[in-house]
């Protein structure tokens, strides 16, 4: 099992899902539709998998008529993150979602479906059963980053207490690894944690 599966997916309590189907009925991607199609034509698996399931709504307004709360939640989040560009945003619905809100190919659903919500920072529909759990996971990740920042400070202080060049090199190397780890969270705002 990969560390992503061990650290995140295997711990995710599936029973929290109340099978409302909202995350299959109105979704978007960070990549514009035109670009997704290009990538799919070039054989990129992620893009091809997505387009094999999801069909685009004609417009944001049409998607809003299906579920305004989900559309507005996504748009507000994109605005907050500074990533909202109405020209580039497309909403989609999965063609395998049944009228009963259940997946008609649940047992053969693709990895992208099995991984959803795929990270503590995934945007989930308002009222999604995972909301509280994802919040808790984000707080745990933030706490890890805070501890790493504390370690950086301690190492910086240690540097001022030694003149041993080998020791200083070791400290630099450890600090560099810690900074790399912290940078993994930069896109989620780790500078402010
Ligand atoms: S295939 Fe099933 S689980 Fe995946 S998006 Fe469609 S309805 Fe949802
Ligand atoms: S929106 Fe959340 S609760 Fe609803 S089906 Fe998707 S994962 Fe489950």
PDB file of C-alpha atoms and ligand atoms in Angstrom:
ATOM      1  CA  UNK A   1       0.000   0.000   0.000  1.00  0.00           C
ATOM      2  CA  UNK A   2       1.344   3.459  -0.856  1.00  0.00           C
ATOM      3  CA  UNK A   3       1.784   6.007   1.899  1.00  0.00           C
ATOM      4  CA  UNK A   4      -1.064   8.088   0.414  1.00  0.00           C
ATOM      5  CA  UNK A   5      -3.378   5.096   0.756  1.00  0.00           C
ATOM      6  CA  UNK A   6      -2.104   4.253   4.240  1.00  0.00           C
ATOM      7  CA  UNK A   7      -2.065   7.795   5.541  1.00  0.00           C
ATOM      8  CA  UNK A   8      -5.272   9.041   4.065  1.00  0.00           C
ATOM      9  CA  UNK A   9      -7.524   6.639   2.175  1.00  0.00           C
ATOM     10  CA  UNK A  10      -7.334   3.689   4.565  1.00  0.00           C
ATOM     11  CA  UNK A  11      -8.175   5.966   7.496  1.00  0.00           C
ATOM     12  CA  UNK A  12     -11.108   7.680   5.780  1.00  0.00           C
ATOM     13  CA  UNK A  13     -14.329   6.452   7.424  1.00  0.00           C
ATOM     14  CA  UNK A  14     -16.472   5.494   4.430  1.00  0.00           C
ATOM     15  CA  UNK A  15     -19.582   5.219   6.592  1.00  0.00           C
ATOM     16  CA  UNK A  16     -19.644   9.035   6.822  1.00  0.00           C
ATOM     17  CA  UNK A  17     -20.904   9.188   3.236  1.00  0.00           C
ATOM     18  CA  UNK A  18     -24.687   9.487   3.242  1.00  0.00           C
ATOM     19  CA  UNK A  19     -24.917   8.755  -0.455  1.00  0.00           C
ATOM     20  CA  UNK A  20     -26.535  12.009  -1.513  1.00  0.00           C
ATOM     21  CA  UNK A  21     -24.814  11.846  -4.925  1.00  0.00           C
ATOM     22  CA  UNK A  22     -23.985  15.564  -4.828  1.00  0.00           C
ATOM     23  CA  UNK A  23     -20.280  15.040  -5.518  1.00  0.00           C
ATOM     24  CA  UNK A  24     -21.178  13.178  -8.742  1.00  0.00           C
ATOM     25  CA  UNK A  25     -23.973  15.506  -9.905  1.00  0.00           C
ATOM     26  CA  UNK A  26     -22.207  18.880  -9.941  1.00  0.00           C
ATOM     27  CA  UNK A  27     -18.431  18.865 -10.053  1.00  0.00           C
ATOM     28  CA  UNK A  28     -15.670  20.898 -11.606  1.00  0.00           C
ATOM     29  CA  UNK A  29     -11.940  20.552 -12.202  1.00  0.00           C
ATOM     30  CA  UNK A  30      -8.985  22.868 -11.779  1.00  0.00           C
ATOM     31  CA  UNK A  31      -8.192  22.276 -15.467  1.00  0.00           C
ATOM     32  CA  UNK A  32     -10.408  24.023 -18.081  1.00  0.00           C
ATOM     33  CA  UNK A  33     -12.601  21.780 -20.274  1.00  0.00           C
ATOM     34  CA  UNK A  34     -10.702  22.633 -23.498  1.00  0.00           C
ATOM     35  CA  UNK A  35      -7.412  21.682 -21.867  1.00  0.00           C
ATOM     36  CA  UNK A  36      -8.923  18.475 -20.457  1.00  0.00           C
ATOM     37  CA  UNK A  37     -10.004  17.439 -23.965  1.00  0.00           C
ATOM     38  CA  UNK A  38      -6.515  18.173 -25.340  1.00  0.00           C
ATOM     39  CA  UNK A  39      -4.900  16.137 -22.579  1.00  0.00           C
ATOM     40  CA  UNK A  40      -7.347  13.292 -23.115  1.00  0.00           C
ATOM     41  CA  UNK A  41      -6.556  13.260 -26.856  1.00  0.00           C
ATOM     42  CA  UNK A  42      -2.880  13.010 -25.981  1.00  0.00           C
ATOM     43  CA  UNK A  43      -3.707   9.935 -23.885  1.00  0.00           C
ATOM     44  CA  UNK A  44      -3.369  11.442 -20.401  1.00  0.00           C
ATOM     45  CA  UNK A  45      -5.127   8.924 -18.168  1.00  0.00           C
ATOM     46  CA  UNK A  46      -6.496  11.326 -15.561  1.00  0.00           C
ATOM     47  CA  UNK A  47      -8.161  13.483 -18.230  1.00  0.00           C
ATOM     48  CA  UNK A  48      -9.467  10.486 -20.218  1.00  0.00           C
ATOM     49  CA  UNK A  49     -10.889   8.839 -17.096  1.00  0.00           C
ATOM     50  CA  UNK A  50     -12.635  12.036 -16.064  1.00  0.00           C
ATOM     51  CA  UNK A  51     -14.157  12.644 -19.505  1.00  0.00           C
ATOM     52  CA  UNK A  52     -15.255   9.007 -19.762  1.00  0.00           C
ATOM     53  CA  UNK A  53     -17.563   9.665 -16.799  1.00  0.00           C
ATOM     54  CA  UNK A  54     -18.504  13.314 -16.774  1.00  0.00           C
ATOM     55  CA  UNK A  55     -20.528  15.358 -19.237  1.00  0.00           C
ATOM     56  CA  UNK A  56     -20.389  19.149 -19.142  1.00  0.00           C
ATOM     57  CA  UNK A  57     -23.394  21.300 -18.304  1.00  0.00           C
ATOM     58  CA  UNK A  58     -24.166  23.878 -21.004  1.00  0.00           C
ATOM     59  CA  UNK A  59     -23.422  26.754 -18.642  1.00  0.00           C
ATOM     60  CA  UNK A  60     -22.904  27.667 -15.023  1.00  0.00           C
ATOM     61  CA  UNK A  61     -26.545  28.747 -14.864  1.00  0.00           C
ATOM     62  CA  UNK A  62     -27.749  25.325 -15.999  1.00  0.00           C
ATOM     63  CA  UNK A  63     -25.589  23.671 -13.310  1.00  0.00           C
ATOM     64  CA  UNK A  64     -26.917  26.174 -10.781  1.00  0.00           C
ATOM     65  CA  UNK A  65     -30.477  25.067 -11.569  1.00  0.00           C
ATOM     66  CA  UNK A  66     -29.459  21.505 -10.663  1.00  0.00           C
ATOM     67  CA  UNK A  67     -27.754  22.432  -7.378  1.00  0.00           C
ATOM     68  CA  UNK A  68     -27.126  26.109  -6.669  1.00  0.00           C
ATOM     69  CA  UNK A  69     -25.604  25.422  -3.242  1.00  0.00           C
ATOM     70  CA  UNK A  70     -22.893  23.184  -4.696  1.00  0.00           C
ATOM     71  CA  UNK A  71     -22.123  25.570  -7.585  1.00  0.00           C
ATOM     72  CA  UNK A  72     -21.902  28.612  -5.316  1.00  0.00           C
ATOM     73  CA  UNK A  73     -19.830  26.748  -2.735  1.00  0.00           C
ATOM     74  CA  UNK A  74     -17.256  25.841  -5.403  1.00  0.00           C
ATOM     75  CA  UNK A  75     -17.251  29.339  -6.943  1.00  0.00           C
ATOM     76  CA  UNK A  76     -16.833  31.004  -3.534  1.00  0.00           C
ATOM     77  CA  UNK A  77     -13.943  28.706  -2.671  1.00  0.00           C
ATOM     78  CA  UNK A  78     -12.246  29.421  -6.028  1.00  0.00           C
ATOM     79  CA  UNK A  79     -12.733  33.181  -5.486  1.00  0.00           C
ATOM     80  CA  UNK A  80     -11.182  32.880  -1.994  1.00  0.00           C
ATOM     81  CA  UNK A  81      -8.207  31.012  -3.457  1.00  0.00           C
ATOM     82  CA  UNK A  82      -7.852  33.633  -6.243  1.00  0.00           C
ATOM     83  CA  UNK A  83      -8.469  30.946  -8.915  1.00  0.00           C
ATOM     84  CA  UNK A  84     -11.889  31.939 -10.243  1.00  0.00           C
ATOM     85  CA  UNK A  85     -12.139  32.612 -13.962  1.00  0.00           C
ATOM     86  CA  UNK A  86     -15.708  32.310 -15.230  1.00  0.00           C
ATOM     87  CA  UNK A  87     -14.503  31.805 -18.822  1.00  0.00           C
ATOM     88  CA  UNK A  88     -12.580  28.726 -17.812  1.00  0.00           C
ATOM     89  CA  UNK A  89     -14.903  27.066 -15.336  1.00  0.00           C
ATOM     90  CA  UNK A  90     -17.164  24.221 -16.421  1.00  0.00           C
ATOM     91  CA  UNK A  91     -19.449  22.106 -14.273  1.00  0.00           C
ATOM     92  CA  UNK A  92     -20.093  18.462 -15.051  1.00  0.00           C
ATOM     93  CA  UNK A  93     -22.460  15.633 -14.149  1.00  0.00           C
ATOM     94  CA  UNK A  94     -21.549  11.959 -14.145  1.00  0.00           C
ATOM     95  CA  UNK A  95     -23.534   9.865 -16.609  1.00  0.00           C
ATOM     96  CA  UNK A  96     -23.454   6.868 -14.244  1.00  0.00           C
ATOM     97  CA  UNK A  97     -25.309   8.585 -11.418  1.00  0.00           C
ATOM     98  CA  UNK A  98     -28.791   7.104 -11.077  1.00  0.00           C
ATOM     99  CA  UNK A  99     -32.019   8.924 -10.223  1.00  0.00           C
ATOM    100  CA  UNK A 100     -31.759   7.242  -6.800  1.00  0.00           C
ATOM    101  CA  UNK A 101     -28.467   9.181  -6.230  1.00  0.00           C
ATOM    102  CA  UNK A 102     -26.528   5.927  -6.349  1.00  0.00           C
ATOM    103  CA  UNK A 103     -23.667   4.980  -8.641  1.00  0.00           C
ATOM    104  CA  UNK A 104     -24.832   2.533 -11.308  1.00  0.00           C
ATOM    105  CA  UNK A 105     -21.287   1.117 -11.613  1.00  0.00           C
ATOM    106  CA  UNK A 106     -20.259   1.250  -7.985  1.00  0.00           C
ATOM    107  CA  UNK A 107     -18.271  -2.000  -8.060  1.00  0.00           C
ATOM    108  CA  UNK A 108     -16.317  -1.003 -11.190  1.00  0.00           C
ATOM    109  CA  UNK A 109     -16.012   2.693 -10.427  1.00  0.00           C
ATOM    110  CA  UNK A 110     -12.709   4.273 -11.361  1.00  0.00           C
ATOM    111  CA  UNK A 111      -9.849   5.175  -9.031  1.00  0.00           C
ATOM    112  CA  UNK A 112     -10.763   8.846  -9.205  1.00  0.00           C
ATOM    113  CA  UNK A 113     -14.176   7.953  -7.752  1.00  0.00           C
ATOM    114  CA  UNK A 114     -12.769   5.617  -5.095  1.00  0.00           C
ATOM    115  CA  UNK A 115     -10.352   8.350  -3.976  1.00  0.00           C
ATOM    116  CA  UNK A 116     -13.008  11.061  -3.698  1.00  0.00           C
ATOM    117  CA  UNK A 117     -12.761  13.207  -1.541  1.00  0.00           C
ATOM    118  CA  UNK A 118      -9.114  12.753  -2.410  1.00  0.00           C
ATOM    119  CA  UNK A 119      -7.453  15.100   0.082  1.00  0.00           C
ATOM    120  CA  UNK A 120      -8.205  17.005   3.288  1.00  0.00           C
ATOM    121  CA  UNK A 121      -8.429  20.106   1.057  1.00  0.00           C
ATOM    122  CA  UNK A 122     -10.960  18.650  -1.399  1.00  0.00           C
ATOM    123  CA  UNK A 123     -13.946  20.911  -1.986  1.00  0.00           C
ATOM    124  CA  UNK A 124     -16.977  18.881  -0.963  1.00  0.00           C
ATOM    125  CA  UNK A 125     -20.643  19.867  -1.337  1.00  0.00           C
ATOM    126  CA  UNK A 126     -22.252  21.665   1.609  1.00  0.00           C
ATOM    127  CA  UNK A 127     -23.647  19.021   3.949  1.00  0.00           C
ATOM    128  CA  UNK A 128     -21.308  16.275   2.686  1.00  0.00           C
ATOM    129  CA  UNK A 129     -20.838  13.666   5.413  1.00  0.00           C
ATOM    130  CA  UNK A 130     -17.059  14.116   5.202  1.00  0.00           C
ATOM    131  CA  UNK A 131     -17.034  17.867   5.970  1.00  0.00           C
ATOM    132  CA  UNK A 132     -16.202  17.516   9.658  1.00  0.00           C
ATOM    133  CA  UNK A 133     -13.694  14.725   9.138  1.00  0.00           C
ATOM    134  CA  UNK A 134     -11.897  16.682   6.398  1.00  0.00           C
ATOM    135  CA  UNK A 135     -11.729  19.727   8.689  1.00  0.00           C
ATOM    136  CA  UNK A 136     -10.155  17.535  11.390  1.00  0.00           C
ATOM    137  CA  UNK A 137      -7.647  16.109   8.883  1.00  0.00           C
ATOM    138  CA  UNK A 138      -6.682  19.615   7.732  1.00  0.00           C
ATOM    139  CA  UNK A 139      -6.119  20.683  11.331  1.00  0.00           C
ATOM    140  CA  UNK A 140      -3.903  17.632  11.905  1.00  0.00           C
ATOM    141  CA  UNK A 141      -1.839  18.445   8.807  1.00  0.00           C
ATOM    142  CA  UNK A 142      -1.526  22.060   9.939  1.00  0.00           C
ATOM    143  CA  UNK A 143      -0.340  20.896  13.343  1.00  0.00           C
ATOM    144  CA  UNK A 144       2.354  18.752  11.671  1.00  0.00           C
ATOM    145  CA  UNK A 145       3.562  21.789   9.741  1.00  0.00           C
ATOM    146  CA  UNK A 146       3.612  23.936  12.906  1.00  0.00           C
ATOM    147  CA  UNK A 147       5.786  21.318  14.616  1.00  0.00           C
ATOM    148  CA  UNK A 148       8.134  21.317  11.625  1.00  0.00           C
ATOM    149  CA  UNK A 149       8.393  25.109  11.875  1.00  0.00           C
ATOM    150  CA  UNK A 150       9.265  24.770  15.564  1.00  0.00           C
ATOM    151  CA  UNK A 151      11.981  22.269  14.661  1.00  0.00           C
ATOM    152  CA  UNK A 152      13.397  24.749  12.155  1.00  0.00           C
ATOM    153  CA  UNK A 153      13.659  27.386  14.875  1.00  0.00           C
ATOM    154  CA  UNK A 154      15.295  24.962  17.302  1.00  0.00           C
ATOM    155  CA  UNK A 155      17.839  23.994  14.656  1.00  0.00           C
ATOM    156  CA  UNK A 156      18.516  27.655  13.912  1.00  0.00           C
ATOM    157  CA  UNK A 157      19.245  28.233  17.602  1.00  0.00           C
ATOM    158  CA  UNK A 158      21.483  25.173  17.653  1.00  0.00           C
ATOM    159  CA  UNK A 159      23.493  26.639  14.785  1.00  0.00           C
ATOM    160  CA  UNK A 160      24.342  29.625  16.954  1.00  0.00           C
ATOM    161  CA  UNK A 161      25.659  27.337  19.687  1.00  0.00           C
ATOM    162  CA  UNK A 162      28.162  25.387  17.590  1.00  0.00           C
ATOM    163  CA  UNK A 163      31.125  26.152  15.408  1.00  0.00           C
ATOM    164  CA  UNK A 164      31.689  22.534  14.316  1.00  0.00           C
ATOM    165  CA  UNK A 165      31.507  22.700  10.518  1.00  0.00           C
ATOM    166  CA  UNK A 166      30.319  19.092  10.125  1.00  0.00           C
ATOM    167  CA  UNK A 167      27.555  19.701  12.595  1.00  0.00           C
ATOM    168  CA  UNK A 168      26.588  22.896  10.786  1.00  0.00           C
ATOM    169  CA  UNK A 169      26.407  21.016   7.471  1.00  0.00           C
ATOM    170  CA  UNK A 170      24.197  18.369   9.036  1.00  0.00           C
ATOM    171  CA  UNK A 171      21.888  20.998  10.466  1.00  0.00           C
ATOM    172  CA  UNK A 172      21.660  22.735   7.077  1.00  0.00           C
ATOM    173  CA  UNK A 173      20.793  19.457   5.420  1.00  0.00           C
ATOM    174  CA  UNK A 174      18.066  18.650   7.971  1.00  0.00           C
ATOM    175  CA  UNK A 175      16.669  22.181   7.668  1.00  0.00           C
ATOM    176  CA  UNK A 176      16.558  21.873   3.920  1.00  0.00           C
ATOM    177  CA  UNK A 177      14.560  18.606   4.173  1.00  0.00           C
ATOM    178  CA  UNK A 178      12.161  20.190   6.650  1.00  0.00           C
ATOM    179  CA  UNK A 179      11.639  23.208   4.372  1.00  0.00           C
ATOM    180  CA  UNK A 180      10.872  20.883   1.460  1.00  0.00           C
ATOM    181  CA  UNK A 181       8.224  19.153   3.564  1.00  0.00           C
ATOM    182  CA  UNK A 182       6.682  22.451   4.577  1.00  0.00           C
ATOM    183  CA  UNK A 183       6.659  23.604   0.958  1.00  0.00           C
ATOM    184  CA  UNK A 184       4.456  20.654   0.030  1.00  0.00           C
ATOM    185  CA  UNK A 185       1.682  22.542   1.846  1.00  0.00           C
ATOM    186  CA  UNK A 186       2.416  25.954   0.357  1.00  0.00           C
ATOM    187  CA  UNK A 187      -0.554  25.870  -2.023  1.00  0.00           C
ATOM    188  CA  UNK A 188      -2.825  25.380   0.996  1.00  0.00           C
ATOM    189  CA  UNK A 189      -1.479  28.493   2.746  1.00  0.00           C
ATOM    190  CA  UNK A 190       1.180  26.950   5.029  1.00  0.00           C
ATOM    191  CA  UNK A 191       2.998  30.296   5.285  1.00  0.00           C
ATOM    192  CA  UNK A 192       0.204  31.503   7.565  1.00  0.00           C
ATOM    193  CA  UNK A 193      -0.045  28.482   9.886  1.00  0.00           C
TER     194      UNK A 193
HETATM  195  S1  LIG B   1     -18.909   6.595 -11.692  1.00  0.00           S
HETATM  196 FE1  LIG B   1     -20.181   6.481  -9.869  1.00  0.00          FE
HETATM  197  S2  LIG B   1     -18.903   7.180  -8.169  1.00  0.00           S
HETATM  198 FE2  LIG B   1     -17.926   7.813 -10.079  1.00  0.00          FE
HETATM  199  S3  LIG B   1     -18.643   9.914 -10.406  1.00  0.00           S
HETATM  200 FE3  LIG B   1     -20.008   8.525 -11.512  1.00  0.00          FE
HETATM  201  S4  LIG B   1     -21.717   8.100 -10.154  1.00  0.00           S
HETATM  202 FE4  LIG B   1     -20.030   8.980  -8.927  1.00  0.00          FE
HETATM  203  S1  LIG B   2     -21.274  14.587  -1.311  1.00  0.00           S
HETATM  204 FE1  LIG B   2     -20.246  13.579   0.411  1.00  0.00          FE
HETATM  205  S2  LIG B   2     -21.910  12.525   1.489  1.00  0.00           S
HETATM  206 FE2  LIG B   2     -22.681  13.025  -0.569  1.00  0.00          FE
HETATM  207  S3  LIG B   2     -22.225  11.216  -1.822  1.00  0.00           S
HETATM  208 FE3  LIG B   2     -20.504  12.632  -2.046  1.00  0.00          FE
HETATM  209  S4  LIG B   2     -19.004  11.953  -0.508  1.00  0.00           S
HETATM  210 FE4  LIG B   2     -20.988  11.065   0.062  1.00  0.00          FE
END
